[in-house]
PDB file of C-alpha atoms in Angstrom:
ATOM      1  CA  MET A   1     -45.554 -13.104 -25.241  1.00 60.00           C
ATOM      2  CA  LYS A   2     -42.940 -12.909 -22.338  1.00 67.00           C
ATOM      3  CA  LYS A   3     -41.421 -15.948 -21.297  1.00 77.00           C
ATOM      4  CA  LEU A   4     -41.420 -16.033 -17.141  1.00 80.00           C
ATOM      5  CA  ILE A   5     -38.584 -18.225 -15.071  1.00 83.00           C
ATOM      6  CA  CYS A   6     -39.089 -18.757 -11.535  1.00 83.00           C
ATOM      7  CA  ALA A   7     -37.340 -20.931  -8.989  1.00 84.00           C
ATOM      8  CA  LYS A   8     -39.074 -24.252 -10.130  1.00 85.00           C
ATOM      9  CA  ASP A   9     -37.661 -24.153 -13.417  1.00 84.00           C
ATOM     10  CA  ILE A  10     -33.929 -23.362 -11.761  1.00 84.00           C
ATOM     11  CA  GLU A  11     -34.284 -26.105  -9.840  1.00 84.00           C
ATOM     12  CA  ALA A  12     -35.556 -28.629 -12.991  1.00 83.00           C
ATOM     13  CA  LEU A  13     -32.599 -27.078 -15.024  1.00 83.00           C
ATOM     14  CA  HIS A  14     -30.195 -27.896 -12.099  1.00 81.00           C
ATOM     15  CA  SER A  15     -31.474 -31.143 -11.771  1.00 80.00           C
ATOM     16  CA  ASP A  16     -30.781 -31.653 -15.670  1.00 79.00           C
ATOM     17  CA  GLY A  17     -27.245 -30.933 -15.156  1.00 80.00           C
ATOM     18  CA  ASN A  18     -27.736 -27.328 -16.802  1.00 78.00           C
ATOM     19  CA  GLN A  19     -25.354 -24.764 -15.777  1.00 79.00           C
ATOM     20  CA  VAL A  20     -26.364 -22.349 -18.487  1.00 80.00           C
ATOM     21  CA  ILE A  21     -29.723 -20.327 -18.447  1.00 81.00           C
ATOM     22  CA  LEU A  22     -29.848 -18.911 -22.182  1.00 77.00           C
ATOM     23  CA  ILE A  23     -32.467 -15.949 -22.025  1.00 77.00           C
ATOM     24  CA  ASP A  24     -33.425 -13.057 -24.328  1.00 75.00           C
ATOM     25  CA  ASP A  25     -35.326  -9.548 -24.232  1.00 73.00           C
ATOM     26  CA  GLN A  26     -38.446 -11.409 -23.653  1.00 75.00           C
ATOM     27  CA  THR A  27     -37.810 -13.417 -20.540  1.00 80.00           C
ATOM     28  CA  ILE A  28     -38.694 -12.505 -17.219  1.00 82.00           C
ATOM     29  CA  ILE A  29     -36.498 -13.732 -14.058  1.00 81.00           C
ATOM     30  CA  THR A  30     -37.865 -13.277 -10.766  1.00 84.00           C
ATOM     31  CA  PRO A  31     -35.750 -12.354  -7.865  1.00 82.00           C
ATOM     32  CA  SER A  32     -35.930 -16.082  -5.957  1.00 84.00           C
ATOM     33  CA  ALA A  33     -35.153 -17.566  -9.749  1.00 81.00           C
ATOM     34  CA  LYS A  34     -32.102 -15.528  -9.717  1.00 84.00           C
ATOM     35  CA  ASP A  35     -30.809 -16.313  -5.890  1.00 83.00           C
ATOM     36  CA  LEU A  36     -31.384 -19.923  -6.511  1.00 84.00           C
ATOM     37  CA  ALA A  37     -29.165 -19.566  -9.515  1.00 83.00           C
ATOM     38  CA  ASP A  38     -26.773 -17.554  -8.272  1.00 83.00           C
ATOM     39  CA  GLU A  39     -26.657 -20.501  -4.950  1.00 83.00           C
ATOM     40  CA  TYR A  40     -26.103 -23.067  -7.810  1.00 81.00           C
ATOM     41  CA  HIS A  41     -23.552 -21.051  -9.141  1.00 82.00           C
ATOM     42  CA  MET A  42     -25.350 -21.456 -12.759  1.00 83.00           C
ATOM     43  CA  LYS A  43     -24.733 -18.345 -15.435  1.00 82.00           C
ATOM     44  CA  ILE A  44     -27.373 -16.777 -16.738  1.00 80.00           C
ATOM     45  CA  LYS A  45     -26.360 -15.490 -20.453  1.00 78.00           C
ATOM     46  CA  LYS A  46     -28.485 -13.782 -23.229  1.00 70.00           C
ATOM     47  CA  SER A  47     -29.153 -15.908 -26.087  1.00 60.00           C
ATOM     48  CA  PHE A  48     -28.578 -14.998 -29.824  1.00 48.00           C
ATOM     49  CA  CYS A  49     -31.689 -15.183 -32.305  1.00 45.00           C
ATOM     50  CA  GLU A  50     -30.906 -15.422 -35.547  1.00 40.00           C
ATOM     51  CA  LYS A  51     -33.064 -14.239 -38.583  1.00 39.00           C
ATOM     52  CA  GLN A  52     -35.579 -16.751 -39.422  1.00 41.00           C
ATOM     53  CA  ASN A  53     -34.499 -16.978 -43.122  1.00 42.00           C
ATOM     54  CA  ASN A  54     -31.294 -18.654 -41.957  1.00 46.00           C
ATOM     55  CA  LEU A  55     -33.165 -21.383 -39.992  1.00 48.00           C
ATOM     56  CA  SER A  56     -35.954 -21.941 -42.002  1.00 47.00           C
ATOM     57  CA  ASN A  57     -35.041 -25.052 -43.643  1.00 52.00           C
ATOM     58  CA  VAL A  58     -33.605 -27.293 -41.122  1.00 54.00           C
ATOM     59  CA  GLU A  59     -35.674 -29.941 -42.442  1.00 57.00           C
ATOM     60  CA  GLY A  60     -33.242 -33.087 -43.456  1.00 60.00           C
ATOM     61  CA  LEU A  61     -30.498 -31.571 -41.489  1.00 63.00           C
ATOM     62  CA  SER A  62     -28.373 -34.561 -39.483  1.00 66.00           C
ATOM     63  CA  LYS A  63     -27.695 -34.279 -35.439  1.00 65.00           C
ATOM     64  CA  GLU A  64     -24.058 -33.179 -36.163  1.00 67.00           C
ATOM     65  CA  ASP A  65     -25.433 -30.044 -38.567  1.00 66.00           C
ATOM     66  CA  LEU A  66     -27.955 -28.980 -36.082  1.00 71.00           C
ATOM     67  CA  VAL A  67     -24.907 -29.427 -33.631  1.00 68.00           C
ATOM     68  CA  ASN A  68     -22.398 -27.466 -35.824  1.00 66.00           C
ATOM     69  CA  LEU A  69     -25.297 -24.901 -36.458  1.00 69.00           C
ATOM     70  CA  LEU A  70     -25.690 -24.690 -32.685  1.00 71.00           C
ATOM     71  CA  LYS A  71     -22.105 -23.946 -32.279  1.00 64.00           C
ATOM     72  CA  LYS A  72     -21.897 -20.868 -35.011  1.00 65.00           C
ATOM     73  CA  LEU A  73     -24.538 -19.129 -33.486  1.00 68.00           C
ATOM     74  CA  LEU A  74     -22.878 -19.401 -29.788  1.00 65.00           C
ATOM     75  CA  ASN A  75     -20.114 -18.240 -31.773  1.00 61.00           C
ATOM     76  CA  GLU A  76     -21.406 -15.436 -33.328  1.00 59.00           C
ATOM     77  CA  ALA A  77     -23.089 -14.683 -29.701  1.00 58.00           C
ATOM     78  CA  SER A  78     -19.643 -14.457 -28.338  1.00 54.00           C
ATOM     79  CA  LEU A  79     -21.102 -17.470 -25.893  1.00 54.00           C
ATOM     80  CA  THR A  80     -18.183 -19.376 -26.417  1.00 50.00           C
ATOM     81  CA  GLY A  81     -16.941 -19.305 -22.788  1.00 50.00           C
ATOM     82  CA  PHE A  82     -20.430 -21.230 -21.395  1.00 49.00           C
ATOM     83  CA  GLU A  83     -19.813 -24.422 -19.124  1.00 52.00           C
ATOM     84  CA  GLU A  84     -21.053 -28.086 -20.353  1.00 63.00           C
ATOM     85  CA  SER A  85     -23.218 -29.902 -18.277  1.00 75.00           C
ATOM     86  CA  PRO A  86     -21.098 -31.987 -15.653  1.00 84.00           C
ATOM     87  CA  PHE A  87     -22.201 -34.910 -16.797  1.00 84.00           C
ATOM     88  CA  GLU A  88     -25.015 -36.850 -18.472  1.00 87.00           C
ATOM     89  CA  CYS A  89     -28.016 -37.983 -16.919  1.00 86.00           C
ATOM     90  CA  GLN A  90     -31.775 -39.310 -17.584  1.00 86.00           C
ATOM     91  CA  THR A  91     -34.384 -38.257 -15.382  1.00 85.00           C
ATOM     92  CA  HIS A  92     -37.987 -38.976 -15.100  1.00 86.00           C
ATOM     93  CA  ILE A  93     -41.070 -36.884 -13.301  1.00 85.00           C
ATOM     94  CA  SER A  94     -41.252 -39.095 -10.572  1.00 84.00           C
ATOM     95  CA  GLY A  95     -37.768 -38.080  -9.658  1.00 81.00           C
ATOM     96  CA  LEU A  96     -35.893 -40.923 -10.637  1.00 84.00           C
ATOM     97  CA  LYS A  97     -32.325 -39.986 -12.165  1.00 85.00           C
ATOM     98  CA  ILE A  98     -29.462 -42.421 -13.984  1.00 89.00           C
ATOM     99  CA  ILE A  99     -26.225 -40.608 -13.985  1.00 88.00           C
ATOM    100  CA  ARG A 100     -23.752 -41.739 -16.429  1.00 88.00           C
ATOM    101  CA  GLY A 101     -20.912 -42.096 -14.466  1.00 86.00           C
ATOM    102  CA  SER A 102     -18.000 -42.189 -16.861  1.00 87.00           C
ATOM    103  CA  THR A 103     -19.242 -38.625 -18.201  1.00 89.00           C
ATOM    104  CA  VAL A 104     -19.196 -37.125 -14.738  1.00 90.00           C
ATOM    105  CA  LYS A 105     -16.827 -34.191 -14.861  1.00 90.00           C
ATOM    106  CA  LEU A 106     -14.745 -33.693 -11.817  1.00 90.00           C
ATOM    107  CA  SER A 107     -13.497 -30.523 -10.695  1.00 90.00           C
ATOM    108  CA  PRO A 108     -10.766 -28.973  -8.308  1.00 91.00           C
ATOM    109  CA  ILE A 109     -12.314 -28.564  -4.668  1.00 87.00           C
ATOM    110  CA  SER A 110      -9.448 -25.540  -4.096  1.00 85.00           C
ATOM    111  CA  ASP A 111      -7.875 -23.386  -6.585  1.00 84.00           C
ATOM    112  CA  GLU A 112      -4.479 -24.424  -4.231  1.00 85.00           C
ATOM    113  CA  ASN A 113      -5.082 -28.238  -4.915  1.00 88.00           C
ATOM    114  CA  ASP A 114      -5.731 -29.560  -8.289  1.00 91.00           C
ATOM    115  CA  ARG A 115      -5.411 -33.250  -7.117  1.00 93.00           C
ATOM    116  CA  VAL A 116      -8.533 -33.285  -5.260  1.00 94.00           C
ATOM    117  CA  ARG A 117     -11.526 -33.326  -7.202  1.00 93.00           C
ATOM    118  CA  TYR A 118     -15.329 -33.241  -6.879  1.00 93.00           C
ATOM    119  CA  GLN A 119     -18.354 -33.506  -8.382  1.00 92.00           C
ATOM    120  CA  GLU A 120     -21.771 -32.963  -7.027  1.00 90.00           C
ATOM    121  CA  ILE A 121     -24.198 -35.228  -8.387  1.00 89.00           C
ATOM    122  CA  VAL A 122     -27.552 -35.469  -6.168  1.00 86.00           C
ATOM    123  CA  THR A 123     -28.433 -32.015  -4.566  1.00 83.00           C
ATOM    124  CA  SER A 124     -30.137 -31.978  -1.029  1.00 74.00           C
ATOM    125  CA  GLU A 125     -32.956 -30.201  -2.903  1.00 76.00           C
ATOM    126  CA  GLU A 126     -33.239 -33.585  -4.858  1.00 77.00           C
ATOM    127  CA  SER A 127     -33.267 -36.070  -2.021  1.00 77.00           C
ATOM    128  CA  ASN A 128     -32.518 -36.011   1.895  1.00 79.00           C
ATOM    129  CA  MET A 129     -29.118 -36.199   1.371  1.00 79.00           C
ATOM    130  CA  ASN A 130     -26.490 -34.666  -1.235  1.00 87.00           C
ATOM    131  CA  PHE A 131     -24.228 -37.199  -3.332  1.00 91.00           C
ATOM    132  CA  GLY A 132     -21.399 -36.711  -4.989  1.00 92.00           C
ATOM    133  CA  LEU A 133     -17.742 -38.083  -6.555  1.00 94.00           C
ATOM    134  CA  LEU A 134     -14.455 -37.278  -4.957  1.00 95.00           C
ATOM    135  CA  GLU A 135     -11.393 -38.226  -6.337  1.00 96.00           C
ATOM    136  CA  ILE A 136      -8.037 -37.779  -4.514  1.00 96.00           C
ATOM    137  CA  ASP A 137      -4.493 -38.584  -6.397  1.00 96.00           C
ATOM    138  CA  ASP A 138      -1.574 -38.635  -4.672  1.00 96.00           C
ATOM    139  CA  SER A 139      -3.041 -35.998  -1.852  1.00 95.00           C
ATOM    140  CA  SER A 140      -4.754 -35.214   1.267  1.00 93.00           C
ATOM    141  CA  PHE A 141      -7.126 -32.764   2.558  1.00 91.00           C
ATOM    142  CA  TYR A 142      -8.888 -31.510   5.726  1.00 91.00           C
ATOM    143  CA  GLU A 143     -12.440 -31.793   6.079  1.00 90.00           C
ATOM    144  CA  GLU A 144     -13.801 -29.907   9.323  1.00 90.00           C
ATOM    145  CA  ASP A 145     -17.001 -29.612  11.185  1.00 85.00           C
ATOM    146  CA  THR A 146     -18.607 -31.879   8.737  1.00 84.00           C
ATOM    147  CA  ALA A 147     -22.000 -32.655   8.404  1.00 85.00           C
ATOM    148  CA  GLU A 148     -22.992 -36.849   8.861  1.00 90.00           C
ATOM    149  CA  SER A 149     -21.707 -38.486   5.523  1.00 92.00           C
ATOM    150  CA  VAL A 150     -21.836 -42.245   4.312  1.00 95.00           C
ATOM    151  CA  ASN A 151     -18.787 -42.551   1.689  1.00 95.00           C
ATOM    152  CA  HIS A 152     -18.316 -46.365  -0.338  1.00 97.00           C
ATOM    153  CA  VAL A 153     -14.667 -46.401  -1.607  1.00 97.00           C
ATOM    154  CA  VAL A 154     -15.572 -47.243  -5.321  1.00 96.00           C
ATOM    155  CA  ASN A 155     -11.711 -48.226  -5.967  1.00 96.00           C
ATOM    156  CA  GLY A 156      -8.168 -47.597  -4.749  1.00 96.00           C
ATOM    157  CA  GLU A 157      -7.100 -46.831  -0.869  1.00 97.00           C
ATOM    158  CA  LEU A 158      -7.026 -44.227   1.197  1.00 96.00           C
ATOM    159  CA  THR A 159      -6.005 -43.734   5.080  1.00 97.00           C
ATOM    160  CA  LEU A 160      -8.237 -41.297   7.044  1.00 96.00           C
ATOM    161  CA  THR A 161      -7.460 -39.505  10.521  1.00 96.00           C
ATOM    162  CA  ILE A 162      -9.887 -38.682  13.438  1.00 94.00           C
ATOM    163  CA  ASP A 163      -8.980 -37.829  16.943  1.00 91.00           C
ATOM    164  CA  ASN A 164      -5.054 -38.954  16.287  1.00 91.00           C
ATOM    165  CA  ALA A 165      -6.371 -42.213  15.283  1.00 95.00           C
ATOM    166  CA  LEU A 166      -5.650 -43.702  12.085  1.00 96.00           C
ATOM    167  CA  PHE A 167      -7.717 -45.901   9.724  1.00 97.00           C
ATOM    168  CA  THR A 168      -7.238 -47.485   6.541  1.00 97.00           C
ATOM    169  CA  ALA A 169     -10.369 -48.119   3.656  1.00 97.00           C
ATOM    170  CA  THR A 170      -9.885 -50.253   0.510  1.00 97.00           C
ATOM    171  CA  LYS A 171     -12.497 -50.822  -2.640  1.00 96.00           C
ATOM    172  CA  GLY A 172     -15.662 -51.752  -1.420  1.00 96.00           C
ATOM    173  CA  ASP A 173     -15.519 -50.388   2.312  1.00 97.00           C
ATOM    174  CA  ILE A 174     -18.176 -47.891   3.623  1.00 97.00           C
ATOM    175  CA  ILE A 175     -16.983 -45.266   5.967  1.00 96.00           C
ATOM    176  CA  VAL A 176     -19.682 -43.313   8.083  1.00 95.00           C
ATOM    177  CA  VAL A 177     -18.359 -39.924   9.331  1.00 94.00           C
ATOM    178  CA  PRO A 178     -20.343 -38.741  12.334  1.00 92.00           C
ATOM    179  CA  LYS A 179     -21.086 -34.824  11.966  1.00 90.00           C
ATOM    180  CA  HIS A 180     -19.106 -32.128  13.736  1.00 90.00           C
ATOM    181  CA  SER A 181     -15.731 -34.107  13.047  1.00 92.00           C
ATOM    182  CA  THR A 182     -12.523 -33.033  11.612  1.00 94.00           C
ATOM    183  CA  VAL A 183     -11.028 -35.894   9.275  1.00 95.00           C
ATOM    184  CA  HIS A 184      -7.794 -35.927   7.208  1.00 96.00           C
ATOM    185  CA  TRP A 185      -8.217 -37.826   3.742  1.00 95.00           C
ATOM    186  CA  SER A 186      -5.003 -38.979   2.449  1.00 96.00           C
ATOM    187  CA  THR A 187      -3.924 -41.424  -0.289  1.00 96.00           C
ATOM    188  CA  PRO A 188      -0.555 -41.746  -1.902  1.00 94.00           C
ATOM    189  CA  SER A 189      -2.267 -43.399  -4.890  1.00 95.00           C
ATOM    190  CA  LYS A 190      -5.336 -42.374  -6.222  1.00 95.00           C
ATOM    191  CA  VAL A 191      -8.684 -43.051  -4.969  1.00 97.00           C
ATOM    192  CA  THR A 192     -12.647 -42.637  -5.879  1.00 96.00           C
ATOM    193  CA  ILE A 193     -15.308 -42.102  -3.114  1.00 96.00           C
ATOM    194  CA  LEU A 194     -19.096 -41.806  -3.635  1.00 95.00           C
ATOM    195  CA  CYS A 195     -20.088 -39.488  -1.047  1.00 93.00           C
ATOM    196  CA  GLY A 196     -23.562 -38.835   0.446  1.00 91.00           C
ATOM    197  CA  LYS A 197     -23.995 -36.233   3.073  1.00 88.00           C
ATOM    198  CA  SER A 198     -27.005 -35.203   5.232  1.00 83.00           C
ATOM    199  CA  LYS A 199     -28.679 -31.990   4.751  1.00 72.00           C
ATOM    200  CA  GLN A 200     -26.981 -29.313   6.994  1.00 60.00           C
ATOM    201  CA  GLY A 201     -28.780 -28.863  10.280  1.00 49.00           C
ATOM    202  CA  GLY A 202     -30.338 -32.246   9.924  1.00 46.00           C
TER     203      GLY A 202
END
């Protein structure tokens, strides 16, 4: 029996932090699901099905054995380049989500500057705002035509320039940025910020 993957399934996988969708020859992906996966930069890859007799005796295997077996199957299927989830989290059907902050993996916001890093942790599909962690390490960047945002300085100190006016924010401060602004963020040290932005057009 063929398995159908629709947009709702992609939403659920994305909410759980999955970046890779494994499919086989019995999987059908709807066009809207493919579009949403592209929007989330999720990769669709063919899974590898080992012969049943190689998996017939899994009782008594430890968690480590199962992880090693999975790695072996992925290696044999040439899926060694799959992306890990950018963070660990727990979710509930109600929409509650607990993100393990210490596990969040930040990525450079551009190829030109790897000292400004970001990871979205709550999408605008999950909430009226999207949230992410921003880290600036002895660097700066410009943000133009901004969405309205609320930013909490988790640690460190930074300066912001807007309309030629200079401001300083330190650990514990909350920065409210109006929409359609141009802001220069800068720090000579290292700062971590929890950013919440409203939906575009909201």
